CSV table of N, CA and C in Angstrom, one decimal:
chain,number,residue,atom,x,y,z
A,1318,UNK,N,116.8,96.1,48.1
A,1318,UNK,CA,117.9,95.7,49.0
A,1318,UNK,C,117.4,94.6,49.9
A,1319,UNK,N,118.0,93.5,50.2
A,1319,UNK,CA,117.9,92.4,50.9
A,1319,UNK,C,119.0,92.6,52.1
A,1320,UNK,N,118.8,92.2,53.5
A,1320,UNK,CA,119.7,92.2,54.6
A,1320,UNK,C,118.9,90.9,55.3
A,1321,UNK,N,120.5,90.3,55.0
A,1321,UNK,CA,120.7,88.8,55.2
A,1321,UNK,C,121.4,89.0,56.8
A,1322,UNK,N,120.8,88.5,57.5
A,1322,UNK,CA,121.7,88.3,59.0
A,1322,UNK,C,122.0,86.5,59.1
A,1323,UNK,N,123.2,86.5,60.0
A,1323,UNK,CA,123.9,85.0,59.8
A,1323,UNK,C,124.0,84.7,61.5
A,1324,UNK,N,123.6,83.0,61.6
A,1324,UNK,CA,124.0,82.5,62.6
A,1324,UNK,C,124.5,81.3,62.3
A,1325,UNK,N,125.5,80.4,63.0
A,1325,UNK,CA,126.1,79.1,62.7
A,1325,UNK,C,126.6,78.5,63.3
A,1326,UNK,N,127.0,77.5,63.3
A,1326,UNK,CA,128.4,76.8,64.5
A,1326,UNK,C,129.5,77.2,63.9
A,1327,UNK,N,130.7,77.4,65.1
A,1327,UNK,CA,132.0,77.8,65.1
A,1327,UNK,C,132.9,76.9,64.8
A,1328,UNK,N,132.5,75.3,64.8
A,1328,UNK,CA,133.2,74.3,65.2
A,1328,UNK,C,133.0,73.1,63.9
A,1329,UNK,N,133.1,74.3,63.0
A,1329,UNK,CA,132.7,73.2,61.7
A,1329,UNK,C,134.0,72.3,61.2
A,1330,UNK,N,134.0,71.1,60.6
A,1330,UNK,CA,135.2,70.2,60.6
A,1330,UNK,C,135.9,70.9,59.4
A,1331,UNK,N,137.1,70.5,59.3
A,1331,UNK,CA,137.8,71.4,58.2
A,1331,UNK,C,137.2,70.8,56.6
A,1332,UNK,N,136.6,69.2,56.8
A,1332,UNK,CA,136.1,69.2,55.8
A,1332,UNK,C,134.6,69.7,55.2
A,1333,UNK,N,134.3,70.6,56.3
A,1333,UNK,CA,132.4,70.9,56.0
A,1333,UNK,C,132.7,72.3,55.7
A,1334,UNK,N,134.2,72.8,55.9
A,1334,UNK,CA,133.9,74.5,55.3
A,1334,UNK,C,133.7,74.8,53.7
A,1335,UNK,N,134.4,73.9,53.3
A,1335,UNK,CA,133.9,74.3,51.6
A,1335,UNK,C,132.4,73.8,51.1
A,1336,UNK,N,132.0,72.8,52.1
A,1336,UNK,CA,130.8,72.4,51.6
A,1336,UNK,C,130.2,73.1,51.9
A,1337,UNK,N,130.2,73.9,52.9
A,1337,UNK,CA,129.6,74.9,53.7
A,1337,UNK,C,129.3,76.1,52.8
A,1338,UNK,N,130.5,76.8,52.1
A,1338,UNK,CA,130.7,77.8,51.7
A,1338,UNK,C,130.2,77.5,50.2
A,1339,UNK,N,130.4,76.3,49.7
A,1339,UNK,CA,129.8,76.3,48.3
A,1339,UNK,C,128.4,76.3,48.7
A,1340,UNK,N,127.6,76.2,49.7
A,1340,UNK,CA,126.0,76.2,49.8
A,1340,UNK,C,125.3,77.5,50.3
A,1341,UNK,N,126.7,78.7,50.5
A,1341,UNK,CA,126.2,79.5,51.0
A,1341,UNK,C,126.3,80.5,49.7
A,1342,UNK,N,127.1,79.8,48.8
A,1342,UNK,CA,127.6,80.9,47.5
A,1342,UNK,C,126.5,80.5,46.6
A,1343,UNK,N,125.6,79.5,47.1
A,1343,UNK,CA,124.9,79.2,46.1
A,1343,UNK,C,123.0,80.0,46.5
A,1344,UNK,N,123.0,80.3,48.0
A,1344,UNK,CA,121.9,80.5,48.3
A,1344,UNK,C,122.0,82.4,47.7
A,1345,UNK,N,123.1,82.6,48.0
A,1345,UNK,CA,123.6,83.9,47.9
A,1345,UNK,C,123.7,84.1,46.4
A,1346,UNK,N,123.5,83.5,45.5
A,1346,UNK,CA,123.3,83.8,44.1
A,1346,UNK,C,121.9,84.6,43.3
A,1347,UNK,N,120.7,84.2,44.2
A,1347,UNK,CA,119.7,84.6,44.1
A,1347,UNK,C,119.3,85.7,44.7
A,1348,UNK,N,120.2,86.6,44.9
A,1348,UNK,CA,120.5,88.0,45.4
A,1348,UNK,C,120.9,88.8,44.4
A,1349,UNK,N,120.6,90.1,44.4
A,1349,UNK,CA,121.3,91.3,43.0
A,1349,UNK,C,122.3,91.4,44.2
A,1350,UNK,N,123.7,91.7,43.9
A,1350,UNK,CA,125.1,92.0,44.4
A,1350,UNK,C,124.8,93.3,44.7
A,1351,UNK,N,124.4,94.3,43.9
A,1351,UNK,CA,124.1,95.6,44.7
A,1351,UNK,C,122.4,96.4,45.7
A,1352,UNK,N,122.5,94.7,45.4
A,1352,UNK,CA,121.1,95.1,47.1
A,1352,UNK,C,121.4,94.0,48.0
A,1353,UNK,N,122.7,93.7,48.2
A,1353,UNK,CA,122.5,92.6,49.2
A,1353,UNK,C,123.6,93.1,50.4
A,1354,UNK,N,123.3,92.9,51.6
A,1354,UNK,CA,123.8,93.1,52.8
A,1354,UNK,C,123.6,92.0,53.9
A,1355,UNK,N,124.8,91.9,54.3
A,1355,UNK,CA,124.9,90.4,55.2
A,1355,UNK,C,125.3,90.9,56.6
A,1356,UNK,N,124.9,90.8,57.3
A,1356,UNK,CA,124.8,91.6,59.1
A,1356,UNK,C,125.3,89.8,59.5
A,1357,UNK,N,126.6,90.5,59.5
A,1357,UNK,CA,127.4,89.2,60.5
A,1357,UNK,C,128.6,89.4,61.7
A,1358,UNK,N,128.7,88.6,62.7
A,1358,UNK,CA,129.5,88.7,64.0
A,1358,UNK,C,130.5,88.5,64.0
A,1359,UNK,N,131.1,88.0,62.6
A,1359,UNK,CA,131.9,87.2,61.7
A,1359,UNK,C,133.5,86.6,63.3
A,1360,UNK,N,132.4,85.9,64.1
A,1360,UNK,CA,133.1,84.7,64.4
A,1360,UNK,C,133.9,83.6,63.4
A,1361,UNK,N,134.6,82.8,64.0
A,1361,UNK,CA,135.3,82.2,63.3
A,1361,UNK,C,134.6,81.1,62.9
A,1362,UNK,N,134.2,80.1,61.6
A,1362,UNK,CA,133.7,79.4,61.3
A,1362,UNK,C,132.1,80.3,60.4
A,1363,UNK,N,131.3,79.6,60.6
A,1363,UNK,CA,129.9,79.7,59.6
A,1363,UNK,C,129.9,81.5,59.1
A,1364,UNK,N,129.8,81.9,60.8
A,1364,UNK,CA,129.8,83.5,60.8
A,1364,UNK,C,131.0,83.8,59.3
A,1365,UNK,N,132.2,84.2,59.6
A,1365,UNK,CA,133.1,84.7,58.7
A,1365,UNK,C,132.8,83.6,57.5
A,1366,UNK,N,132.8,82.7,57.5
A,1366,UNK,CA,132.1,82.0,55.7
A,1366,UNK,C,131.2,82.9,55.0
A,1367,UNK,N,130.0,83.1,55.8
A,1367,UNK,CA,129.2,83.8,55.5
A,1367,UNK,C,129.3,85.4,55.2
A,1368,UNK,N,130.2,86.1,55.7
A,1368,UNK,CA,131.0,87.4,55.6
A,1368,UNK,C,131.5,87.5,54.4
A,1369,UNK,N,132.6,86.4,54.3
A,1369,UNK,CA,133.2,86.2,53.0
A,1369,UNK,C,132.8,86.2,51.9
A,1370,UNK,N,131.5,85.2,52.4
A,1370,UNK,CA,130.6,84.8,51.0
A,1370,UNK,C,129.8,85.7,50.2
A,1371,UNK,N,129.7,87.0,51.0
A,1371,UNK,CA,128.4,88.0,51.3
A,1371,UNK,C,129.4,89.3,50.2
A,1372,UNK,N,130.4,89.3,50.2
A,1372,UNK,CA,131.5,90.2,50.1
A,1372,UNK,C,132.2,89.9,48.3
A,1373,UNK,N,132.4,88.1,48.8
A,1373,UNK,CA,132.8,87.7,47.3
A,1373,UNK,C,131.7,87.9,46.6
A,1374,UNK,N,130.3,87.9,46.9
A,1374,UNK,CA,129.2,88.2,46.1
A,1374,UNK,C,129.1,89.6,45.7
A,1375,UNK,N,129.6,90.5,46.1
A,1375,UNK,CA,129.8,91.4,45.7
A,1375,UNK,C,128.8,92.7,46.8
A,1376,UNK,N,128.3,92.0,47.8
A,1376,UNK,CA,127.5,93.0,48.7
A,1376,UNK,C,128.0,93.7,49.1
A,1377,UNK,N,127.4,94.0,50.3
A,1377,UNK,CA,128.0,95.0,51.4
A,1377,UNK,C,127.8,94.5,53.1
A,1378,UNK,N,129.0,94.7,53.6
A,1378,UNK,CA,129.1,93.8,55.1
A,1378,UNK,C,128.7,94.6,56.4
A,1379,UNK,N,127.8,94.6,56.9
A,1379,UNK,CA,127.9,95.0,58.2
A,1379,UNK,C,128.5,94.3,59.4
A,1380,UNK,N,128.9,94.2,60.4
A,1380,UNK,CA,129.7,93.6,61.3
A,1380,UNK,C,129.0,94.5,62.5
A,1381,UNK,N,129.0,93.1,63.4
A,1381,UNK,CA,128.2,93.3,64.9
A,1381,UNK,C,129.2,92.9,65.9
A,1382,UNK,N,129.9,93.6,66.6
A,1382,UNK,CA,130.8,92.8,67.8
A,1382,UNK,C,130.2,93.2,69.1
A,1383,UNK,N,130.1,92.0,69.9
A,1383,UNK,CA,129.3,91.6,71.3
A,1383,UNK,C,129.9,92.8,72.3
A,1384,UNK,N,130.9,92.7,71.9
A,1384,UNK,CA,131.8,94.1,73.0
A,1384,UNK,C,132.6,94.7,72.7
A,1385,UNK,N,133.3,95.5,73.3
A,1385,UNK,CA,134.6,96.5,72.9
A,1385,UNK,C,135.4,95.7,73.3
A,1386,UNK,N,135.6,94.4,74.1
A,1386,UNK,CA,136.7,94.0,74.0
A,1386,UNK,C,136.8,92.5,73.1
A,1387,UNK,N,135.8,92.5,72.2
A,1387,UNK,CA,135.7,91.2,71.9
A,1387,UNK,C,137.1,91.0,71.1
A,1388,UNK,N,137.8,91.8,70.2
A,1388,UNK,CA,138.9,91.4,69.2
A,1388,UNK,C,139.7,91.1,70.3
A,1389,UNK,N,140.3,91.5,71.5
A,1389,UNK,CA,141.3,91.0,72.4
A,1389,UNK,C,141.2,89.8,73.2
A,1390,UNK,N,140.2,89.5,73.4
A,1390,UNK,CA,138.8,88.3,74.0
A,1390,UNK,C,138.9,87.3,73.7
A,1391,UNK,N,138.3,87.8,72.8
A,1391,UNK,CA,137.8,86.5,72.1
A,1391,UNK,C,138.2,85.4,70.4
A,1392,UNK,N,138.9,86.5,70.0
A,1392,UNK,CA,139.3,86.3,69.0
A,1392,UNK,C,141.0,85.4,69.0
A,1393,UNK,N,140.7,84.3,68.5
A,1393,UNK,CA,141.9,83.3,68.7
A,1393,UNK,C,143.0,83.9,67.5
A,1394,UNK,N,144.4,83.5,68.2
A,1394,UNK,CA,145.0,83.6,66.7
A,1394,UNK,C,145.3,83.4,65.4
A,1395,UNK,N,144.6,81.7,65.5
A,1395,UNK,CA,144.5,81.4,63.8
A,1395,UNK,C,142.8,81.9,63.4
A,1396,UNK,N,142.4,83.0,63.9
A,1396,UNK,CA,141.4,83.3,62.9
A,1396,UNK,C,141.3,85.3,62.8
A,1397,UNK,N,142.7,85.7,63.7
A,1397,UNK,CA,143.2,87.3,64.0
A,1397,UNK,C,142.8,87.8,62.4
A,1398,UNK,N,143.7,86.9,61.4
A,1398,UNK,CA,143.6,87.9,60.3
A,1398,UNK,C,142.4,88.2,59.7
A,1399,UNK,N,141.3,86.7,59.7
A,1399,UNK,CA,140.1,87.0,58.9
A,1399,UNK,C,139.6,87.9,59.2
A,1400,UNK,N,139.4,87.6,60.7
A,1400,UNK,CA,138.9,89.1,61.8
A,1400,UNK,C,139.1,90.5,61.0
A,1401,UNK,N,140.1,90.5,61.3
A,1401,UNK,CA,140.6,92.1,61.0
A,1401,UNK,C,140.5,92.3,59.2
A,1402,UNK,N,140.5,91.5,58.4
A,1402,UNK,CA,140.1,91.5,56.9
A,1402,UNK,C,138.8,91.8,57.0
A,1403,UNK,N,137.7,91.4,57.7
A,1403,UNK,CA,136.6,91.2,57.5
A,1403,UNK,C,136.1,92.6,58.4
A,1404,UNK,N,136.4,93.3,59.2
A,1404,UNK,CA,136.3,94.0,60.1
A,1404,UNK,C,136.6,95.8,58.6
A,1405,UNK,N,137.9,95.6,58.7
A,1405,UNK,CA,138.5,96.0,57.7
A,1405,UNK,C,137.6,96.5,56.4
A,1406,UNK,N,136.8,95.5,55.4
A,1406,UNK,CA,136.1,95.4,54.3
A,1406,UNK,C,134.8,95.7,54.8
A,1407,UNK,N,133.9,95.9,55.9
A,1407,UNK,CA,132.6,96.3,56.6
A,1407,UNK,C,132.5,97.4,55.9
A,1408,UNK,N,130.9,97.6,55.6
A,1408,UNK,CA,131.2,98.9,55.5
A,1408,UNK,C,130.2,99.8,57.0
A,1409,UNK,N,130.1,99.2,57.9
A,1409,UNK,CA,129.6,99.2,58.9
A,1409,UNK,C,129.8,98.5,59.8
A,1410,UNK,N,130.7,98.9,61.3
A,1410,UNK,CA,131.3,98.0,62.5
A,1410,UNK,C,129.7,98.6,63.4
A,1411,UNK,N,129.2,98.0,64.1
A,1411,UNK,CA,128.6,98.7,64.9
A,1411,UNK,C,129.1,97.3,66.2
A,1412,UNK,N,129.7,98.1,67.8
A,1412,UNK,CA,130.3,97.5,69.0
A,1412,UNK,C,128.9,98.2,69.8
A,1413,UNK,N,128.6,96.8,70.5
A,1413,UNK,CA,127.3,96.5,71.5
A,1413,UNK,C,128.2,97.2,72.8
A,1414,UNK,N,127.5,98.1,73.5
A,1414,UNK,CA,127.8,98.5,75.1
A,1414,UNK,C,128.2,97.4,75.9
A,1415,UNK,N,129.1,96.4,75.7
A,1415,UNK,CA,129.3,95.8,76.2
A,1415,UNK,C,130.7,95.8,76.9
A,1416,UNK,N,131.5,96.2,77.5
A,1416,UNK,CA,133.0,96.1,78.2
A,1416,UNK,C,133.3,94.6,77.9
A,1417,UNK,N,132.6,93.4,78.2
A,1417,UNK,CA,133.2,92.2,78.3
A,1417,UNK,C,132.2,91.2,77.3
A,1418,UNK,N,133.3,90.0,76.4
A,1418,UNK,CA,132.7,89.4,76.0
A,1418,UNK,C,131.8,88.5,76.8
A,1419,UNK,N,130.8,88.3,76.7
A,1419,UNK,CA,130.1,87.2,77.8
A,1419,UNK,C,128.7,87.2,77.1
A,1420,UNK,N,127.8,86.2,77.6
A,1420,UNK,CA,126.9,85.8,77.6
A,1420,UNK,C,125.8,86.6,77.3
A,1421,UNK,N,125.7,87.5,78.2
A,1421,UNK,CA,124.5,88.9,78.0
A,1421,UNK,C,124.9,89.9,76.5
A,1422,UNK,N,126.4,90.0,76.1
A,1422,UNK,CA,127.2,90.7,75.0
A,1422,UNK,C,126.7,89.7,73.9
A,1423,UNK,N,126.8,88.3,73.9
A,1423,UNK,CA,126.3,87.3,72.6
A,1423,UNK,C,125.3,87.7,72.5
A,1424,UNK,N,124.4,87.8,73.4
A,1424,UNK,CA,122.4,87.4,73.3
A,1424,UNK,C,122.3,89.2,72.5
A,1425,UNK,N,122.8,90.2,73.1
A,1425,UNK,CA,123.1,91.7,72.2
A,1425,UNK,C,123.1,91.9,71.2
A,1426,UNK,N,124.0,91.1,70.7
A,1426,UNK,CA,124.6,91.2,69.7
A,1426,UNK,C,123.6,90.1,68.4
A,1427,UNK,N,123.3,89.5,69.1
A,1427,UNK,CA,122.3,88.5,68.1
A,1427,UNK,C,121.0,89.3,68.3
A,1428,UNK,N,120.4,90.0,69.2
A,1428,UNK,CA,119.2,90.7,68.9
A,1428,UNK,C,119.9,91.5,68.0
A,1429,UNK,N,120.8,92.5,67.9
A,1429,UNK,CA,120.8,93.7,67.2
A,1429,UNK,C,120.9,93.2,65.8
A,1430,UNK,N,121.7,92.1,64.9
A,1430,UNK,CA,122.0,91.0,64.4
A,1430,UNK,C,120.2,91.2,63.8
A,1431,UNK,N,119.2,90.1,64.5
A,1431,UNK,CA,117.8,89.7,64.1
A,1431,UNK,C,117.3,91.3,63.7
A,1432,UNK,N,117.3,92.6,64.5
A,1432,UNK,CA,116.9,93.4,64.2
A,1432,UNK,C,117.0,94.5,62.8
A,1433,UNK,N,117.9,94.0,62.2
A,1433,UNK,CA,118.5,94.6,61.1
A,1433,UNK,C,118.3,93.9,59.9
A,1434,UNK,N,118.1,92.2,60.1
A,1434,UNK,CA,118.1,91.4,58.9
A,1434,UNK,C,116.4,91.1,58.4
A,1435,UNK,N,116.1,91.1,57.2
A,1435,UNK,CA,115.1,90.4,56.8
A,1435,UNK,C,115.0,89.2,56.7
A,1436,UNK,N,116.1,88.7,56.8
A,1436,UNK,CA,116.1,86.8,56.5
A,1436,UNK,C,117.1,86.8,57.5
A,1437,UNK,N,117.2,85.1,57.8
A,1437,UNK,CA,118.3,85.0,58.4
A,1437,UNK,C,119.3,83.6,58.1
A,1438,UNK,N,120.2,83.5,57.9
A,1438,UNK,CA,120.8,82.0,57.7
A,1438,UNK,C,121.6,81.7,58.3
A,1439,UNK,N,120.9,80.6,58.8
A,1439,UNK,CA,121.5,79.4,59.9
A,1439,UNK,C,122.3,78.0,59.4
A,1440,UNK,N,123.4,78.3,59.6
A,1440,UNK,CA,124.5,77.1,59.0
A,1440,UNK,C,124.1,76.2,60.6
A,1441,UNK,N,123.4,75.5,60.7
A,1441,UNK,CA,123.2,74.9,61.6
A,1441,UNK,C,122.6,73.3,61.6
A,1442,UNK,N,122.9,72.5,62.2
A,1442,UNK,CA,123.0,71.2,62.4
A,1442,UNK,C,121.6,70.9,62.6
A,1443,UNK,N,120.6,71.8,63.1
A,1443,UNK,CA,119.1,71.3,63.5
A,1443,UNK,C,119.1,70.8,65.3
A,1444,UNK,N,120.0,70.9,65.9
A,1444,UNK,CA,120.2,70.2,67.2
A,1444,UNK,C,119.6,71.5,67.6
A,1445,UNK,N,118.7,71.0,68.9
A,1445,UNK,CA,118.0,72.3,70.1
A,1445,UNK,C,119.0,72.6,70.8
A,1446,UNK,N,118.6,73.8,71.2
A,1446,UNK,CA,119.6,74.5,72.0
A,1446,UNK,C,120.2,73.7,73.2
A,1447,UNK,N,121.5,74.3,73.6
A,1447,UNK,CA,122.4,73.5,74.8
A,1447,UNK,C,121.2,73.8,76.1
A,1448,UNK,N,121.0,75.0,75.9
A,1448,UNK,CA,120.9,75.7,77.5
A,1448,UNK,C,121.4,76.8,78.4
A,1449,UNK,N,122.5,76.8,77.5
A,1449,UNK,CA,123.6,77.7,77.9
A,1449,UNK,C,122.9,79.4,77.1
A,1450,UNK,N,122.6,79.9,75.9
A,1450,UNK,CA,121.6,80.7,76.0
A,1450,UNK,C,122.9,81.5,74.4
A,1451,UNK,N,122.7,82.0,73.5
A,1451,UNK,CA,123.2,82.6,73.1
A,1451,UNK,C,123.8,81.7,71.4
A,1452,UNK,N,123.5,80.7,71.3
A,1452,UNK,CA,123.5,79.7,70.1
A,1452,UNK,C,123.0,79.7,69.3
A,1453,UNK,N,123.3,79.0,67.8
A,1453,UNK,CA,122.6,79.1,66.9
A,1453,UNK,C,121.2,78.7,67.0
A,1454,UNK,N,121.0,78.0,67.6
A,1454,UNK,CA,119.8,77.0,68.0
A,1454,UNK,C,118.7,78.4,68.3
A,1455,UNK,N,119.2,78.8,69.5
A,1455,UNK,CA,118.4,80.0,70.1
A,1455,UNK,C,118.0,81.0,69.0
A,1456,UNK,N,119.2,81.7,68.3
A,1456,UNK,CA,119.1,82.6,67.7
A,1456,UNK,C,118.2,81.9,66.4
A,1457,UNK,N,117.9,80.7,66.0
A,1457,UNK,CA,116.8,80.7,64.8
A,1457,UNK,C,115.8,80.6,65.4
A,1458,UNK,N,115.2,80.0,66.8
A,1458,UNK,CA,114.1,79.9,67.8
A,1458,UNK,C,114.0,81.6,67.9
A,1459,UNK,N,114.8,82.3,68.1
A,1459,UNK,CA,113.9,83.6,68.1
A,1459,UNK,C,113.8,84.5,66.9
A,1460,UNK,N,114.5,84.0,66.3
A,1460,UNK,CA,113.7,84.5,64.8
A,1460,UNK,C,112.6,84.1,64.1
A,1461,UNK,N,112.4,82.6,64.1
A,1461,UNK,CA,111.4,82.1,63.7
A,1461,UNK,C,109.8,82.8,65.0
A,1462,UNK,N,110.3,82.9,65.9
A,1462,UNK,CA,109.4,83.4,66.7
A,1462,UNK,C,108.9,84.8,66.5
A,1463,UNK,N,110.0,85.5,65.7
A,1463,UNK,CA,109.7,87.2,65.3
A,1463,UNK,C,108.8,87.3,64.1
A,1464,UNK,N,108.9,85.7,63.2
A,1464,UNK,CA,108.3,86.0,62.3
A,1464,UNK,C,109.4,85.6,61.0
A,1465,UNK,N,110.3,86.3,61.5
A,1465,UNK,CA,112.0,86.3,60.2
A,1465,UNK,C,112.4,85.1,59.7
A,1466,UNK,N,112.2,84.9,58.5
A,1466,UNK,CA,112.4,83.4,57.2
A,1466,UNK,C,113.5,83.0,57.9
A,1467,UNK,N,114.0,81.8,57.8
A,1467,UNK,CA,115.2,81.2,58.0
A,1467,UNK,C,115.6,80.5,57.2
A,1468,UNK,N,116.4,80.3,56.8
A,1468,UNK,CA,117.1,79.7,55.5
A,1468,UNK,C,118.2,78.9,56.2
A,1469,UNK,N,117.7,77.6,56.6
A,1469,UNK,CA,119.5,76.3,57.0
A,1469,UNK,C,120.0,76.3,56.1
A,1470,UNK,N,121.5,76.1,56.2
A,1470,UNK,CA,122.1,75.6,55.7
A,1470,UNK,C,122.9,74.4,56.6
A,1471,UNK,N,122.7,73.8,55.5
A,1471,UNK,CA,123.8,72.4,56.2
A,1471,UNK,C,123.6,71.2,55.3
A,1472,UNK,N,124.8,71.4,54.4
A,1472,UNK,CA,125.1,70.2,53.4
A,1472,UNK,C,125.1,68.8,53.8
A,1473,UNK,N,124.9,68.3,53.2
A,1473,UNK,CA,125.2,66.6,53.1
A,1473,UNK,C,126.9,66.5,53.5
A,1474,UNK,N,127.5,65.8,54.3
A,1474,UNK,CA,128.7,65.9,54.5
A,1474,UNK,C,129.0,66.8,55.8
A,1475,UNK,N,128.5,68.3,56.3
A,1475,UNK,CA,129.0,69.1,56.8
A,1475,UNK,C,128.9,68.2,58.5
A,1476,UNK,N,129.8,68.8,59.4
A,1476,UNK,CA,130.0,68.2,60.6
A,1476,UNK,C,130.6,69.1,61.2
A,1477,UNK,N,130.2,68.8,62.6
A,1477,UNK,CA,130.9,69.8,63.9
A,1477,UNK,C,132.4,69.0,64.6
A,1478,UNK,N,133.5,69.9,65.0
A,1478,UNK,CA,134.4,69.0,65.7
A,1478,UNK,C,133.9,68.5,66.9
A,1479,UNK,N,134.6,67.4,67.3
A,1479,UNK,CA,134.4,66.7,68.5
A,1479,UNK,C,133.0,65.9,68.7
């Protein structure tokens, strides 16, 4: 069994999601379908790609939410249904002690997240962290720091909005 945990940007352009997703169906090929497990937050963007991708391959999903209020929170409406599809198809929700989405509920949720996975993939641009504490950036700085492989992803083409 392999357990793949995911970190990414949220903010991927509409044209970097298939490139996105075709590089994650491809990393994810080199997996047996019945030992693979993908531990994702399945945010909107990289996260839920990666959910998807983990699922269409035939794995098995765990799902990590930062708080008990994160579906009310945090979760915007054009991404409600993947949410709840993906939430739905888990075969494992595990909700961090957290009452409120915030800052200290991300950084939670991304340890518990590193603690579960043997690898980790980062749909991420290579840019160092903001500052602000709880980003992709961080979350592969502290995996690489635990020791835990990282696997980028980030195609030729892919881009962040704004």
């Amino acid at each position: 069994m392999t357990t793949i945990g995911v970190t990414g940007h949220m903010d991927l352009t509409e044209e970097s999601v298939p490139l996105v997703r075709a590089a994650l169906d491809e990393l994810l090929r080199a997996y047996e379908p019945d030992g693979l497990v993908g531990v994702s937050c399945i945010a909107a963007g990289s996260d839920s790609l990666f959910a998807e991708a983990v699922l269409d391959a035939g794995g098995r999903l765990v799902v990590v939410l930062p708080s008990r209020d994160y579906r009310t929170a945090k979760v915007k409406p054009d991404h409600a249904e993947t949410f709840d599809r993906l939430v739905a198809a888990a075969g494992e929700v595990l909700v961090m002690p957290h009452g409120t989405a915030d800052r200290r509920a991300y950084e939670s949720a991304n340890r518990a997240l590193l603690a579960r996975a043997e690898r980790l993939v980062a749909v991420w641009n290579g840019e160092p962290p903001s500052g602000k504490g709880g980003g992709s950036a961080d979350v592969v700085i502290e995996a690489r720091n635990t020791g835990l492989p990282v696997d980028v992803v980030w195609p030729e083409g892919a881009a962040r909005r704004g």
